[in-house]
mmCIF file with all atom_site columns, C-alpha atoms in Angstrom:
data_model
loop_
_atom_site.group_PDB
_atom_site.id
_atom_site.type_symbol
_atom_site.label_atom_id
_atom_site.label_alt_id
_atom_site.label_comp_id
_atom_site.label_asym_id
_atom_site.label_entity_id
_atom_site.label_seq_id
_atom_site.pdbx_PDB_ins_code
_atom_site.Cartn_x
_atom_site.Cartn_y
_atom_site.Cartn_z
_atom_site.occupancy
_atom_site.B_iso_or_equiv
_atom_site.pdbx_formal_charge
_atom_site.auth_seq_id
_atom_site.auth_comp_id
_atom_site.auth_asym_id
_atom_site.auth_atom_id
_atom_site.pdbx_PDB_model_num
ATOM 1   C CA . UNK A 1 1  ? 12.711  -7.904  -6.027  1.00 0.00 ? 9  UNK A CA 1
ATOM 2   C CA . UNK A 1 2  ? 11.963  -4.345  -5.412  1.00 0.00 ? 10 UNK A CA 1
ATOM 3   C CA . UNK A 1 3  ? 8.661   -2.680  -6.705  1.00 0.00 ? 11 UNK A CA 1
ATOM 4   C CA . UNK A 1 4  ? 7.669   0.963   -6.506  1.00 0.00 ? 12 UNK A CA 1
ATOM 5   C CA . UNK A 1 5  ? 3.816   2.040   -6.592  1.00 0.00 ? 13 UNK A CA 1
ATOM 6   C CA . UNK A 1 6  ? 2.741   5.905   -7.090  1.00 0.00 ? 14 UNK A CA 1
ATOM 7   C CA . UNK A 1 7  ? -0.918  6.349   -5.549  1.00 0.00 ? 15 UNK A CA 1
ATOM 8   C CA . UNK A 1 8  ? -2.137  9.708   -6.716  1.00 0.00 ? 16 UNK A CA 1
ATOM 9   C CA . UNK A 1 9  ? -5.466  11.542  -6.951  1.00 0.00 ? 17 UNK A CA 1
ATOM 10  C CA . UNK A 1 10 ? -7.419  11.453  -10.669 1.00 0.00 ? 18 UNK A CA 1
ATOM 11  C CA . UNK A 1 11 ? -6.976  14.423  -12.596 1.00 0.00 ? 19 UNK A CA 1
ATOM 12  C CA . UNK A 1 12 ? -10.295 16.383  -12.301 1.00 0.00 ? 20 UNK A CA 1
ATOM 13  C CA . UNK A 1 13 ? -10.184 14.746  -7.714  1.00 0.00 ? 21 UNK A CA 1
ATOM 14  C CA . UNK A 1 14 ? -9.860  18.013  -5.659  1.00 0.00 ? 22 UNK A CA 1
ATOM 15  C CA . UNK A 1 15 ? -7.194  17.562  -3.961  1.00 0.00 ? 23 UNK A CA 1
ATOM 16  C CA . UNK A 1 16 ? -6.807  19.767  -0.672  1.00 0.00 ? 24 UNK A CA 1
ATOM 17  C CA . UNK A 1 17 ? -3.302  18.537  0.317   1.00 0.00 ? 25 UNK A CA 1
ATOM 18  C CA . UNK A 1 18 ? -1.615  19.460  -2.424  1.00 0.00 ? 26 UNK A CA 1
ATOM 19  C CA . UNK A 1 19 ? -3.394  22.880  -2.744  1.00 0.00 ? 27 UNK A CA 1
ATOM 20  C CA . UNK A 1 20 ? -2.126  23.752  0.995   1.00 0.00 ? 28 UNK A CA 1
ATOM 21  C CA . UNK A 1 21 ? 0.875   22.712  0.174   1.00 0.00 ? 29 UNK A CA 1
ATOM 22  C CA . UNK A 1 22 ? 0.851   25.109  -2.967  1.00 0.00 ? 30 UNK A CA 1
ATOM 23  C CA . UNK A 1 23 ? -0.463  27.830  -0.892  1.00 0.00 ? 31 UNK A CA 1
ATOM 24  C CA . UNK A 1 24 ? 2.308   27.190  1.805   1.00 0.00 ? 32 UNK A CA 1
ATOM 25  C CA . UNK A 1 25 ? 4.838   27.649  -0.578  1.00 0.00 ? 33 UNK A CA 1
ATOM 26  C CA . UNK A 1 26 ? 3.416   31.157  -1.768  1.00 0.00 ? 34 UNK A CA 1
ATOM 27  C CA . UNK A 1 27 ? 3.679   32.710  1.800   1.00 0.00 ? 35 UNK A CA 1
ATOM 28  C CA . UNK A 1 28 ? 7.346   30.992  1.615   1.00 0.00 ? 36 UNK A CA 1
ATOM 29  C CA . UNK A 1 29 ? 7.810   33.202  -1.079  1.00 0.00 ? 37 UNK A CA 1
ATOM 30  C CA . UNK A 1 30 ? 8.024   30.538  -4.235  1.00 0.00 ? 38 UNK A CA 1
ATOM 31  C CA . UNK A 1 31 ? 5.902   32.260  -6.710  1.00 0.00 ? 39 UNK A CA 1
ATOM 32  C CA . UNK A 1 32 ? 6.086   30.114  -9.632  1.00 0.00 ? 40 UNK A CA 1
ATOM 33  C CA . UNK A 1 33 ? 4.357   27.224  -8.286  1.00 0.00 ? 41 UNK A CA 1
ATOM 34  C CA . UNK A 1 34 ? 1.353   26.954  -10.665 1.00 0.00 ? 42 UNK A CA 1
ATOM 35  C CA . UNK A 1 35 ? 0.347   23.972  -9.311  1.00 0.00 ? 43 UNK A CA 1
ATOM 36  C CA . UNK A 1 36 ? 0.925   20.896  -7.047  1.00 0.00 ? 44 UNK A CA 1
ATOM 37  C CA . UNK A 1 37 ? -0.699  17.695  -6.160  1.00 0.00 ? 45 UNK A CA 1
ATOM 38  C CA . UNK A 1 38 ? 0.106   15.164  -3.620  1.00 0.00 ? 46 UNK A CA 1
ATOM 39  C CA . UNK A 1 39 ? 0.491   11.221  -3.357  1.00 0.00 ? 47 UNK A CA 1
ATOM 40  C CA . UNK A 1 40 ? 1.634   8.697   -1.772  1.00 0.00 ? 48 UNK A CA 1
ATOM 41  C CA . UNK A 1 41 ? 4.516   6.231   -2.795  1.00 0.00 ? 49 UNK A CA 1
ATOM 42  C CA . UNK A 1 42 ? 4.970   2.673   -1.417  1.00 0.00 ? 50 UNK A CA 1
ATOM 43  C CA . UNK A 1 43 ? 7.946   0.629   -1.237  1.00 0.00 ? 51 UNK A CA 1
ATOM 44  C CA . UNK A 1 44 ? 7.597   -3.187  -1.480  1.00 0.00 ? 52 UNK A CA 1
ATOM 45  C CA . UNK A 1 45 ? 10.404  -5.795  -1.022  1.00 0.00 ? 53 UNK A CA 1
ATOM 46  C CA . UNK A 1 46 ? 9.155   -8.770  -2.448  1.00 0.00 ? 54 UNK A CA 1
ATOM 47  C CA . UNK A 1 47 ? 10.399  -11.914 -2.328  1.00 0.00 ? 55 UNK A CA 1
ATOM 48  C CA . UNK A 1 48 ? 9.143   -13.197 -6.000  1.00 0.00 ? 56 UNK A CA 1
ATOM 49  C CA . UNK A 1 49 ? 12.444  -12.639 -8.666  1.00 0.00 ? 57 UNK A CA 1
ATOM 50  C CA . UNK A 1 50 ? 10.061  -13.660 -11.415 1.00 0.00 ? 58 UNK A CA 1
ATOM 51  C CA . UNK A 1 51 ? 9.306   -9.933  -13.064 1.00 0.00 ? 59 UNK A CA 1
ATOM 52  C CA . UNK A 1 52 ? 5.935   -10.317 -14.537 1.00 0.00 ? 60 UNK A CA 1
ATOM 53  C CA . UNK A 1 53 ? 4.642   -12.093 -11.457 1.00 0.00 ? 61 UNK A CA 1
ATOM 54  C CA . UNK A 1 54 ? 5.903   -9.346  -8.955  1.00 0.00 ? 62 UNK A CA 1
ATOM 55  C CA . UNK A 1 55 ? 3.775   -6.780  -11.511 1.00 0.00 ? 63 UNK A CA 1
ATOM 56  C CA . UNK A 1 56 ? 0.602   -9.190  -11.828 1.00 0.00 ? 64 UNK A CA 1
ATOM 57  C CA . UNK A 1 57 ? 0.937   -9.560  -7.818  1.00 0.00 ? 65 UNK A CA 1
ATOM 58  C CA . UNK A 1 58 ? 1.569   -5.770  -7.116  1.00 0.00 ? 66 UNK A CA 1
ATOM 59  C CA . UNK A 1 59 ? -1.266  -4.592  -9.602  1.00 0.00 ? 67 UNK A CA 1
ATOM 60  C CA . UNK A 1 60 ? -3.580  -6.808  -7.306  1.00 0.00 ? 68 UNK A CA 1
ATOM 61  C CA . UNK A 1 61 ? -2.586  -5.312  -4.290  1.00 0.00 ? 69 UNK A CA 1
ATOM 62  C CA . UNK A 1 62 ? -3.640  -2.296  -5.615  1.00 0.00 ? 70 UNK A CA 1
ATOM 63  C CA . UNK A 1 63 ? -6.719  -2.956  -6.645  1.00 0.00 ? 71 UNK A CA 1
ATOM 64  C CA . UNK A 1 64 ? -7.200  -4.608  -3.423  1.00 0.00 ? 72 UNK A CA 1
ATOM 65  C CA . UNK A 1 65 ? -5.503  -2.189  -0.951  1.00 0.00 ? 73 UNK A CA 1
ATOM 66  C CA . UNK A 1 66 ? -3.456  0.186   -2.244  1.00 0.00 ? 74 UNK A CA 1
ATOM 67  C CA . UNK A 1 67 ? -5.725  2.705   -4.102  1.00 0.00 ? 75 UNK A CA 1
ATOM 68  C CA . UNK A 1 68 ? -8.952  3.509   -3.822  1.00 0.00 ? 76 UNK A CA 1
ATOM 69  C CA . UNK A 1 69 ? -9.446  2.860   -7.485  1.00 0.00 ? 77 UNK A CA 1
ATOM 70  C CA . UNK A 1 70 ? -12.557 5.337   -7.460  1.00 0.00 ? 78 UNK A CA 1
ATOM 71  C CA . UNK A 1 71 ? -10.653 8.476   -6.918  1.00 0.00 ? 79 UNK A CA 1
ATOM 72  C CA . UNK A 1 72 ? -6.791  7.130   -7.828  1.00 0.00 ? 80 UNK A CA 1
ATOM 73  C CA . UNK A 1 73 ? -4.636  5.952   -9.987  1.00 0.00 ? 81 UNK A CA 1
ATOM 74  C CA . UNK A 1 74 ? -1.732  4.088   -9.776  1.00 0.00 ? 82 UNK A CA 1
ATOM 75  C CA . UNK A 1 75 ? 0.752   3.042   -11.703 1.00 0.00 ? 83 UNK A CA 1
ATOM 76  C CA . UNK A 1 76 ? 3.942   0.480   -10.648 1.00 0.00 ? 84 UNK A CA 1
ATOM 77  C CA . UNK A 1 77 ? 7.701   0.236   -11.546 1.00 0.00 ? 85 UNK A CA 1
ATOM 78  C CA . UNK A 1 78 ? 9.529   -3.336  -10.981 1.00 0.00 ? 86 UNK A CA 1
ATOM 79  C CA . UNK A 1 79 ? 12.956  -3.658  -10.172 1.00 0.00 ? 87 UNK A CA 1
ATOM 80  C CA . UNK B 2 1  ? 7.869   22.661  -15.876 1.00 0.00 ? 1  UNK B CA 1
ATOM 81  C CA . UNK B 2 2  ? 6.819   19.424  -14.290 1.00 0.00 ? 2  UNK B CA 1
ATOM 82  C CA . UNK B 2 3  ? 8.947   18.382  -10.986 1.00 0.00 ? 3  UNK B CA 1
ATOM 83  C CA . UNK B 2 4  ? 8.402   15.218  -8.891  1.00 0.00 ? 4  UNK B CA 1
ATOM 84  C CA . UNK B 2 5  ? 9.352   14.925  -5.499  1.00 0.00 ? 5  UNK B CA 1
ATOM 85  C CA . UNK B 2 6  ? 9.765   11.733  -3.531  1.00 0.00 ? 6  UNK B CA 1
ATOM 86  C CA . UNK B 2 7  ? 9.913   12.256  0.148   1.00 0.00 ? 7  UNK B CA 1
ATOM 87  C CA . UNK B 2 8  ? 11.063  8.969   2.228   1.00 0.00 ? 8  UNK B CA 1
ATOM 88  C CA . UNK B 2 9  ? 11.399  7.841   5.668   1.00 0.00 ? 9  UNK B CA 1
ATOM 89  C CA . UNK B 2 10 ? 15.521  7.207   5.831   1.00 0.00 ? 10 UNK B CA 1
ATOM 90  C CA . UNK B 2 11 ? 16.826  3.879   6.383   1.00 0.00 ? 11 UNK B CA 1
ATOM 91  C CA . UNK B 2 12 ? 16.800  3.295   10.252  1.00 0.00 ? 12 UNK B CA 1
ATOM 92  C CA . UNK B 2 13 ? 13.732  5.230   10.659  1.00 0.00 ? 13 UNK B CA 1
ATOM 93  C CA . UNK B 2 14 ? 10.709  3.259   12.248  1.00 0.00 ? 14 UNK B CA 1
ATOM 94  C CA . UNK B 2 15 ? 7.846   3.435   9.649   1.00 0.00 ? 15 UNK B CA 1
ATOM 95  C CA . UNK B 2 16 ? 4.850   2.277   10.834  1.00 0.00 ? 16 UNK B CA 1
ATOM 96  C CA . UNK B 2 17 ? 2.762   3.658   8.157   1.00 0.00 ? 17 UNK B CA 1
ATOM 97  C CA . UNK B 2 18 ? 4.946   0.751   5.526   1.00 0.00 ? 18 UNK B CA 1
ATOM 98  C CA . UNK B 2 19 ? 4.130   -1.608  8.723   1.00 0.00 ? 19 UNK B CA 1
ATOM 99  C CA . UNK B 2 20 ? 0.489   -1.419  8.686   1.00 0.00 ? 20 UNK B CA 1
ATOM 100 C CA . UNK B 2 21 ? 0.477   -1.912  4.919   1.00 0.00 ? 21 UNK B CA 1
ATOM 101 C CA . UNK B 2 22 ? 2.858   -4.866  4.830   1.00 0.00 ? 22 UNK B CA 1
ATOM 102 C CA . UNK B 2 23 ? 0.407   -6.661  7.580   1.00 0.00 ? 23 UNK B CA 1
ATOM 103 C CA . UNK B 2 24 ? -2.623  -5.539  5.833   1.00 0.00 ? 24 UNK B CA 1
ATOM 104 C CA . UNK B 2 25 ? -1.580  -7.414  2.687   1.00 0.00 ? 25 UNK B CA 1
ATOM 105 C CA . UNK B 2 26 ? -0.253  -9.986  4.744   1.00 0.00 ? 26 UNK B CA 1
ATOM 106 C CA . UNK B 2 27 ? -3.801  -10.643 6.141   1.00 0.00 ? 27 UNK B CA 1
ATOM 107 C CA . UNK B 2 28 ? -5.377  -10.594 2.270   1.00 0.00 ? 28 UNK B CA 1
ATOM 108 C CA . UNK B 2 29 ? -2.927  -13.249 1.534   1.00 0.00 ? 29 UNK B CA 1
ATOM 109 C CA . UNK B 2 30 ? 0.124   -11.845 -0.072  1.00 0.00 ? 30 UNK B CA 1
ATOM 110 C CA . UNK B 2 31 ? 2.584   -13.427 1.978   1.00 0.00 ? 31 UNK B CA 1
ATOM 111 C CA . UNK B 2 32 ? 5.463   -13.277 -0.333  1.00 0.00 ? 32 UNK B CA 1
ATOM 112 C CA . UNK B 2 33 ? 5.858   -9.414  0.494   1.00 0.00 ? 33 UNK B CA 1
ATOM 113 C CA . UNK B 2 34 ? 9.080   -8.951  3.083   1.00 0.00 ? 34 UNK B CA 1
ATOM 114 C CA . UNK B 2 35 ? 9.492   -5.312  3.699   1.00 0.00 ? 35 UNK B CA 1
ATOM 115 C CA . UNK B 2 36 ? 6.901   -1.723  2.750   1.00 0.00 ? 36 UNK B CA 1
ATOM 116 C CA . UNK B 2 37 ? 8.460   1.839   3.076   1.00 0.00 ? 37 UNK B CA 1
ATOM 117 C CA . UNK B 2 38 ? 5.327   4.689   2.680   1.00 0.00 ? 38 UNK B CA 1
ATOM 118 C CA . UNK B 2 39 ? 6.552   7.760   1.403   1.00 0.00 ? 39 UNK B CA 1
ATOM 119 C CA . UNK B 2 40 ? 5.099   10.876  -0.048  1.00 0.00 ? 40 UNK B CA 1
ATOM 120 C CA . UNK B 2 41 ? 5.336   11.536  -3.743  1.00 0.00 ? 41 UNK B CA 1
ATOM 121 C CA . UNK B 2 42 ? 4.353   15.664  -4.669  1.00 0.00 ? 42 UNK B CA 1
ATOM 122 C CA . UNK B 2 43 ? 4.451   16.878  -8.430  1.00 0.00 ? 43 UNK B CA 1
ATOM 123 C CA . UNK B 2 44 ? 5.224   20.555  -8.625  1.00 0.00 ? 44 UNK B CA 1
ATOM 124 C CA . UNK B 2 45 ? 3.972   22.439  -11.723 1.00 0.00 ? 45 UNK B CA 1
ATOM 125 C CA . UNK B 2 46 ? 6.480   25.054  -11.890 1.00 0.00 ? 46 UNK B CA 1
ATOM 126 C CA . UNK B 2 47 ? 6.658   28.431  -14.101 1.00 0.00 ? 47 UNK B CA 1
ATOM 127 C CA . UNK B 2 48 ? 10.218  28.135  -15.520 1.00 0.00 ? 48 UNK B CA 1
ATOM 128 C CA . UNK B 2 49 ? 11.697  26.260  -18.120 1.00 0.00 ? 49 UNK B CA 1
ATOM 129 C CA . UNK B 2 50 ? 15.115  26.371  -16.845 1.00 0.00 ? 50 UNK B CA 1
ATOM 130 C CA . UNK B 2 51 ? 15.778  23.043  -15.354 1.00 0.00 ? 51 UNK B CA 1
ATOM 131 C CA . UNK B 2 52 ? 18.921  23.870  -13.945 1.00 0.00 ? 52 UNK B CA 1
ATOM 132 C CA . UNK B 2 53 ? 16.492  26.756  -11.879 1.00 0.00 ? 53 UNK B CA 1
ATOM 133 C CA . UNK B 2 54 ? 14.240  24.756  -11.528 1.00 0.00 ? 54 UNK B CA 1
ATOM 134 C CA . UNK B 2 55 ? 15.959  21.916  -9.643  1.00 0.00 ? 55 UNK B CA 1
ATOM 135 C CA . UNK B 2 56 ? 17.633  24.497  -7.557  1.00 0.00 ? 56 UNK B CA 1
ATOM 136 C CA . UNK B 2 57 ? 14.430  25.916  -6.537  1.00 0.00 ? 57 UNK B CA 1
ATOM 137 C CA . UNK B 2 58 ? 12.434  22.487  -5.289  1.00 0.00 ? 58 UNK B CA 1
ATOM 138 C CA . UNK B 2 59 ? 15.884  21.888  -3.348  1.00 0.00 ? 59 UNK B CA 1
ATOM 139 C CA . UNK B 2 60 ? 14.900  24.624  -1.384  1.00 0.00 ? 60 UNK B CA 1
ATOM 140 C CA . UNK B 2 61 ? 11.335  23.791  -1.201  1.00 0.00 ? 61 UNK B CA 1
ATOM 141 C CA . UNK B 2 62 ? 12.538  20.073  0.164   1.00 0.00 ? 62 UNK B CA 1
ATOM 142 C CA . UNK B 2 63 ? 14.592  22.074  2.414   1.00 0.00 ? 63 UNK B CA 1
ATOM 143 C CA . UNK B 2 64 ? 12.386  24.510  3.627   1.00 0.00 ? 64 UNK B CA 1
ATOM 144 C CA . UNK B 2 65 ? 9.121   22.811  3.689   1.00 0.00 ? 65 UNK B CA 1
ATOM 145 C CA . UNK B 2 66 ? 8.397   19.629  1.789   1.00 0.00 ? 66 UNK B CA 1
ATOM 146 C CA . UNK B 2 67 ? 11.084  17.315  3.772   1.00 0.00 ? 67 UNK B CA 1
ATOM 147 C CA . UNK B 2 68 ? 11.644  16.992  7.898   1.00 0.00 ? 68 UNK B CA 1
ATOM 148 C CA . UNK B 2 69 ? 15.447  16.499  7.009   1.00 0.00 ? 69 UNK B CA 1
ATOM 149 C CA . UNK B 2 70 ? 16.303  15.062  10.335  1.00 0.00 ? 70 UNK B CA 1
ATOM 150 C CA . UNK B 2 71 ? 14.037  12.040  9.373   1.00 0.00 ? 71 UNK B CA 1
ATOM 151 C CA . UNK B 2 72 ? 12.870  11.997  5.999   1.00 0.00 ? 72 UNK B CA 1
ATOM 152 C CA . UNK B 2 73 ? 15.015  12.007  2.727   1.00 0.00 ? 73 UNK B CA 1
ATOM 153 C CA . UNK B 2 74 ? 14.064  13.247  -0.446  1.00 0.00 ? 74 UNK B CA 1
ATOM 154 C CA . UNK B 2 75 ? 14.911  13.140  -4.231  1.00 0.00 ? 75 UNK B CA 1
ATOM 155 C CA . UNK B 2 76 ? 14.096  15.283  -6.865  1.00 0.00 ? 76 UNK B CA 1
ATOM 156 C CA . UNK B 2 77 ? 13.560  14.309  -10.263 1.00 0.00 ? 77 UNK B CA 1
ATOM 157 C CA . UNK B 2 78 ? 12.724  17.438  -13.595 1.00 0.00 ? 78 UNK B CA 1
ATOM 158 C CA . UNK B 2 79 ? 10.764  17.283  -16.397 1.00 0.00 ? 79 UNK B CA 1
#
């Protein structure tokens, strides 16, 4: 069973990568960027079929590894 | 206009970011996990409300700065 996780920053987290990456796109000439913010996105193959267990085991590996649960948020799609 | 980018390694493409994960949980005990891509996930806040624009535009941003096209794929998804 596949699972996708989103890691980003909180809302209100500076977040310095996705501000150079904003400002890179200006001198590139894309003015209507108002804003951007950067993650990451992991990818697990699991080898649970059981839905509800690959979310209850994937939400603990996030709490666990994944995120840094001070600053991020996450949030998982199964399947 | 809110875009979301996801920027993957392609298939074939070592990944040893997704490698170090998948042996980090494998150490904490999740042992049912059998492959981990890492990717980059970047939300765009963008001035127009023409989606059709809009997607053009972060095409050329993957392009032109957000994706290394000889390694990394991307998809783009609007609103």
């Amino acid at each position: 069973m596949k699972a996708r996780v989103h890691v980003m920053l909180k809302d209100g987290v500076l977040d310095p990568q996705g501000e150079a990456v904003r400002h890179a796109l200006g001198t590139l000439g894309f003015d209507g960027v108002e804003g951007v913010r950067q993650g990451k996105v992991i990818e697990l193959d699991l080898a649970t079929e059981d839905a509800a267990a690959a979310e209850a085991e994937v939400r603990e590996m996030c709490e666990k590894l994944l995120a840094n649960t001070v600053i991020e948020k996450y949030d998982i799609e199964i399947g």
